[in-house]
Amino acid sequence: MNYSNTNKTHLCRHCGAKTDLFLNLGFAPPSNSYLDAQNLQQAEIWLPLVLNVCPQCFLVQTQDYTCRETFFNENYAYFSSTSKSWLNHAKNYCDEVINKFNLQRDDAFVVEIASNDGYLLKNFVAQNISCLGIEPTKSTAEFAIKQGVPTLQEFFGVELAKKLAAENKMADLIAGNNVYAHVPDINDFSAGLKILLKPKGVITLEFPHLLNLLKFKQFDTIYHEHYSYLSLFSVRKILNAVGLEIFDVKELPTHGGSLRLYICHQNAFEISPNVAKILQNEKDFGLQDLQIYQQFAADVFNIKLQTLEFLLNAKKDNLRICAYGAAAKGNTLLNYVGIKNDIIDCVYDAAESKQNLYLPGSHVPIISPEELVKNPPDILIIFPWNIQNEIVNLYANQPSIINKKTKFVKFIPNLEVIKN
C-alpha cells in the first residue's frame, strides 16, 4: 500500500520509544464536529488520521495533530442515554459493582470520569449512594446536573485528583467507561487515578479491545478523539508504572468487543487467573508482532474498495441510499472511502442533539428516524454496527419498510446485507 509522507518521528505517549506507522486513513475532520447549515459553506479542519504502534510497549496511538479541547467542547453532541442497550449495560454494571464491592454502606463514594449525561451515575443516585461525575463537555455535564447527578465540568488528571483528594473526596470506586482511549496524556490520567483511589478502592476501566479491532477489521472505530487503541498488555504496563495493578478482567460484547478491567493499588487484591488468560490470548493472536498490524492495513484498503463498488453500483441502479446512526464510526468510514451527500441522501439519528445538523466532511444531513418510516430508502446502511440488532429489531418489521423491501447493509468487517 502506498502511504503518504505523514510519518514524522512520533514518540510513544507512554514509554517514549520511537513508534512505527502502520495505518494511514488519509485526512478527515474530527468525527464529532457536526455542522449546522450556516457552517456548510465555511472551511473545515481536516487532520491526518494516522495510527502508529510502539514496538516496546505496543501501545497503538494516533499521531498528534491537535489538542483535546478541539474535540470535547461546548458543542459536543454525543449523549450516552440515546442508546437503550447502553443504558441497560450501565444499569447491569451498577448492580454488579454495588453488590461485589459493598457500596451500599453509608460512607461509600463513587466517581465516574467522563460521566457524559449521567447515564450511569443516575443508578447510584437512585440508590442514595454518594457520587460525583467528572465531564469536560458543557452540553452533557449540564444535562447530567439537571437529572440530579452531581457533576464537575473538568478534564481529569493529576491536578484535579490532588484537588479532590485534598477535599476528602477520594473514591471507593472510580468508573471509566470508554474514556481511557480518549486521553492524550495517558500517563498523567493514570497517575490521577492512583491519587484519587482509596487504599482498598477499586477502579474499573472499559474500552474496546485492540484484539477485536484487528481481528474484525473495526477501522471505523479509529478517529482523532481516540488517542489510544488498547490491549491488556499495554494497559498493564501503563498502570503498573504508576503503582496500580489489574486484579481481574472481563470480556464484554459492547462496542464490538471490549474489556472491563478491575484495578487496585498494588497487592490490595488477589489477582484472578483471567488476567493471565487474556494476556496469553493477545500473545497467541500476535499483538506483540508487528506483522499483524501491516496485514490489518491491507484488509482496511480492501474494505474501502468493496464499499465503493457496492455504493456506486447501487447509485447506477437509481437506488435511494440512506444511513442510520450519525456515529463517529460512520464519519470515519465515509471520509476514508470518499463518500459524500451525492451518494447518501441522509442519515437518521434518534439523538435530538444531532438532528438538523450535517456530518463533518461528507455533509450528509441528519434527520429524525420518523422520516425513515414515512419514506424508507432502498438501502439503509447501519453505521453503528455495535447496536445493529437494536436498530434492525426496531425498524425492520415496519410495514412501510417491508413494502419498500429496504435492504439493511453494513460494511464492517465485510459487506453484509442483513435483511432484504
PDB file of N, CA, C and O in Angstrom, residues 133-157:
ATOM      1  N   GLY A 133     -19.732  12.995  39.125  1.00  0.00           N
ATOM      2  CA  GLY A 133     -19.329  12.845  37.738  1.00  0.00           C
ATOM      3  C   GLY A 133     -18.300  13.896  37.372  1.00  0.00           C
ATOM      4  O   GLY A 133     -18.388  15.043  37.837  1.00  0.00           O
ATOM      5  N   ILE A 134     -17.328  13.507  36.563  1.00  0.00           N
ATOM      6  CA  ILE A 134     -16.339  14.437  36.020  1.00  0.00           C
ATOM      7  C   ILE A 134     -16.469  14.394  34.509  1.00  0.00           C
ATOM      8  O   ILE A 134     -16.251  13.347  33.894  1.00  0.00           O
ATOM      9  N   GLU A 135     -16.871  15.503  33.916  1.00  0.00           N
ATOM     10  CA  GLU A 135     -17.220  15.530  32.493  1.00  0.00           C
ATOM     11  C   GLU A 135     -16.821  16.879  31.891  1.00  0.00           C
ATOM     12  O   GLU A 135     -17.310  17.916  32.325  1.00  0.00           O
ATOM     13  N   PRO A 136     -15.938  16.887  30.901  1.00  0.00           N
ATOM     14  CA  PRO A 136     -15.450  18.169  30.367  1.00  0.00           C
ATOM     15  C   PRO A 136     -16.395  18.882  29.410  1.00  0.00           C
ATOM     16  O   PRO A 136     -16.252  20.080  29.204  1.00  0.00           O
ATOM     17  N   THR A 137     -17.357  18.163  28.815  1.00  0.00           N
ATOM     18  CA  THR A 137     -18.185  18.805  27.800  1.00  0.00           C
ATOM     19  C   THR A 137     -19.411  19.467  28.439  1.00  0.00           C
ATOM     20  O   THR A 137     -20.135  18.857  29.211  1.00  0.00           O
ATOM     21  N   LYS A 138     -19.609  20.717  28.083  1.00  0.00           N
ATOM     22  CA  LYS A 138     -20.636  21.528  28.731  1.00  0.00           C
ATOM     23  C   LYS A 138     -22.039  20.979  28.508  1.00  0.00           C
ATOM     24  O   LYS A 138     -22.837  20.896  29.447  1.00  0.00           O
ATOM     25  N   SER A 139     -22.349  20.571  27.284  1.00  0.00           N
ATOM     26  CA  SER A 139     -23.707  20.141  26.947  1.00  0.00           C
ATOM     27  C   SER A 139     -24.135  18.935  27.771  1.00  0.00           C
ATOM     28  O   SER A 139     -25.236  18.910  28.331  1.00  0.00           O
ATOM     29  N   THR A 140     -23.266  17.944  27.870  1.00  0.00           N
ATOM     30  CA  THR A 140     -23.625  16.727  28.600  1.00  0.00           C
ATOM     31  C   THR A 140     -23.566  16.947  30.110  1.00  0.00           C
ATOM     32  O   THR A 140     -24.401  16.421  30.849  1.00  0.00           O
ATOM     33  N   ALA A 141     -22.594  17.720  30.582  1.00  0.00           N
ATOM     34  CA  ALA A 141     -22.481  17.980  32.020  1.00  0.00           C
ATOM     35  C   ALA A 141     -23.718  18.714  32.534  1.00  0.00           C
ATOM     36  O   ALA A 141     -24.263  18.374  33.595  1.00  0.00           O
ATOM     37  N   GLU A 142     -24.181  19.700  31.793  1.00  0.00           N
ATOM     38  CA  GLU A 142     -25.362  20.446  32.218  1.00  0.00           C
ATOM     39  C   GLU A 142     -26.605  19.561  32.223  1.00  0.00           C
ATOM     40  O   GLU A 142     -27.460  19.676  33.109  1.00  0.00           O
ATOM     41  N   PHE A 143     -26.696  18.657  31.250  1.00  0.00           N
ATOM     42  CA  PHE A 143     -27.830  17.734  31.217  1.00  0.00           C
ATOM     43  C   PHE A 143     -27.813  16.832  32.447  1.00  0.00           C
ATOM     44  O   PHE A 143     -28.853  16.581  33.069  1.00  0.00           O
ATOM     45  N   ALA A 144     -26.617  16.320  32.804  1.00  0.00           N
ATOM     46  CA  ALA A 144     -26.497  15.445  33.966  1.00  0.00           C
ATOM     47  C   ALA A 144     -26.919  16.145  35.244  1.00  0.00           C
ATOM     48  O   ALA A 144     -27.640  15.580  36.085  1.00  0.00           O
ATOM     49  N   ILE A 145     -26.488  17.383  35.405  1.00  0.00           N
ATOM     50  CA  ILE A 145     -26.832  18.152  36.601  1.00  0.00           C
ATOM     51  C   ILE A 145     -28.344  18.331  36.708  1.00  0.00           C
ATOM     52  O   ILE A 145     -28.935  18.203  37.787  1.00  0.00           O
ATOM     53  N   LYS A 146     -28.992  18.579  35.577  1.00  0.00           N
ATOM     54  CA  LYS A 146     -30.451  18.723  35.568  1.00  0.00           C
ATOM     55  C   LYS A 146     -31.152  17.428  35.966  1.00  0.00           C
ATOM     56  O   LYS A 146     -32.284  17.454  36.468  1.00  0.00           O
ATOM     57  N   GLN A 147     -30.473  16.287  35.741  1.00  0.00           N
ATOM     58  CA  GLN A 147     -31.044  14.992  36.109  1.00  0.00           C
ATOM     59  C   GLN A 147     -30.730  14.615  37.558  1.00  0.00           C
ATOM     60  O   GLN A 147     -31.056  13.514  38.005  1.00  0.00           O
ATOM     61  N   GLY A 148     -30.074  15.541  38.276  1.00  0.00           N
ATOM     62  CA  GLY A 148     -29.777  15.286  39.678  1.00  0.00           C
ATOM     63  C   GLY A 148     -28.473  14.561  39.933  1.00  0.00           C
ATOM     64  O   GLY A 148     -28.259  14.040  41.040  1.00  0.00           O
ATOM     65  N   VAL A 149     -27.583  14.522  38.941  1.00  0.00           N
ATOM     66  CA  VAL A 149     -26.291  13.851  39.080  1.00  0.00           C
ATOM     67  C   VAL A 149     -25.220  14.916  39.339  1.00  0.00           C
ATOM     68  O   VAL A 149     -24.944  15.746  38.462  1.00  0.00           O
ATOM     69  N   PRO A 150     -24.596  14.937  40.530  1.00  0.00           N
ATOM     70  CA  PRO A 150     -23.533  15.916  40.808  1.00  0.00           C
ATOM     71  C   PRO A 150     -22.399  15.772  39.791  1.00  0.00           C
ATOM     72  O   PRO A 150     -21.886  14.666  39.585  1.00  0.00           O
ATOM     73  N   THR A 151     -22.012  16.864  39.154  1.00  0.00           N
ATOM     74  CA  THR A 151     -21.053  16.796  38.053  1.00  0.00           C
ATOM     75  C   THR A 151     -20.115  17.997  38.065  1.00  0.00           C
ATOM     76  O   THR A 151     -20.561  19.133  38.212  1.00  0.00           O
ATOM     77  N   LEU A 152     -18.825  17.720  37.901  1.00  0.00           N
ATOM     78  CA  LEU A 152     -17.814  18.752  37.689  1.00  0.00           C
ATOM     79  C   LEU A 152     -17.504  18.838  36.207  1.00  0.00           C
ATOM     80  O   LEU A 152     -17.209  17.807  35.578  1.00  0.00           O
ATOM     81  N   GLN A 153     -17.547  20.032  35.645  1.00  0.00           N
ATOM     82  CA  GLN A 153     -17.180  20.190  34.240  1.00  0.00           C
ATOM     83  C   GLN A 153     -15.673  20.449  34.164  1.00  0.00           C
ATOM     84  O   GLN A 153     -15.211  21.584  34.135  1.00  0.00           O
ATOM     85  N   GLU A 154     -14.907  19.354  34.123  1.00  0.00           N
ATOM     86  CA  GLU A 154     -13.454  19.435  34.156  1.00  0.00           C
ATOM     87  C   GLU A 154     -12.852  18.286  33.352  1.00  0.00           C
ATOM     88  O   GLU A 154     -13.478  17.245  33.179  1.00  0.00           O
ATOM     89  N   PHE A 155     -11.614  18.471  32.895  1.00  0.00           N
ATOM     90  CA  PHE A 155     -10.796  17.366  32.411  1.00  0.00           C
ATOM     91  C   PHE A 155     -10.109  16.725  33.614  1.00  0.00           C
ATOM     92  O   PHE A 155      -9.715  17.421  34.554  1.00  0.00           O
ATOM     93  N   PHE A 156      -9.923  15.411  33.558  1.00  0.00           N
ATOM     94  CA  PHE A 156      -9.333  14.700  34.688  1.00  0.00           C
ATOM     95  C   PHE A 156      -7.847  14.453  34.477  1.00  0.00           C
ATOM     96  O   PHE A 156      -7.398  14.147  33.372  1.00  0.00           O
ATOM     97  N   GLY A 157      -7.095  14.569  35.564  1.00  0.00           N
ATOM     98  CA  GLY A 157      -5.673  14.259  35.562  1.00  0.00           C
ATOM     99  C   GLY A 157      -5.129  14.446  36.962  1.00  0.00           C
ATOM    100  O   GLY A 157      -5.899  14.573  37.939  1.00  0.00           O
TER     101      GLY A 157
END
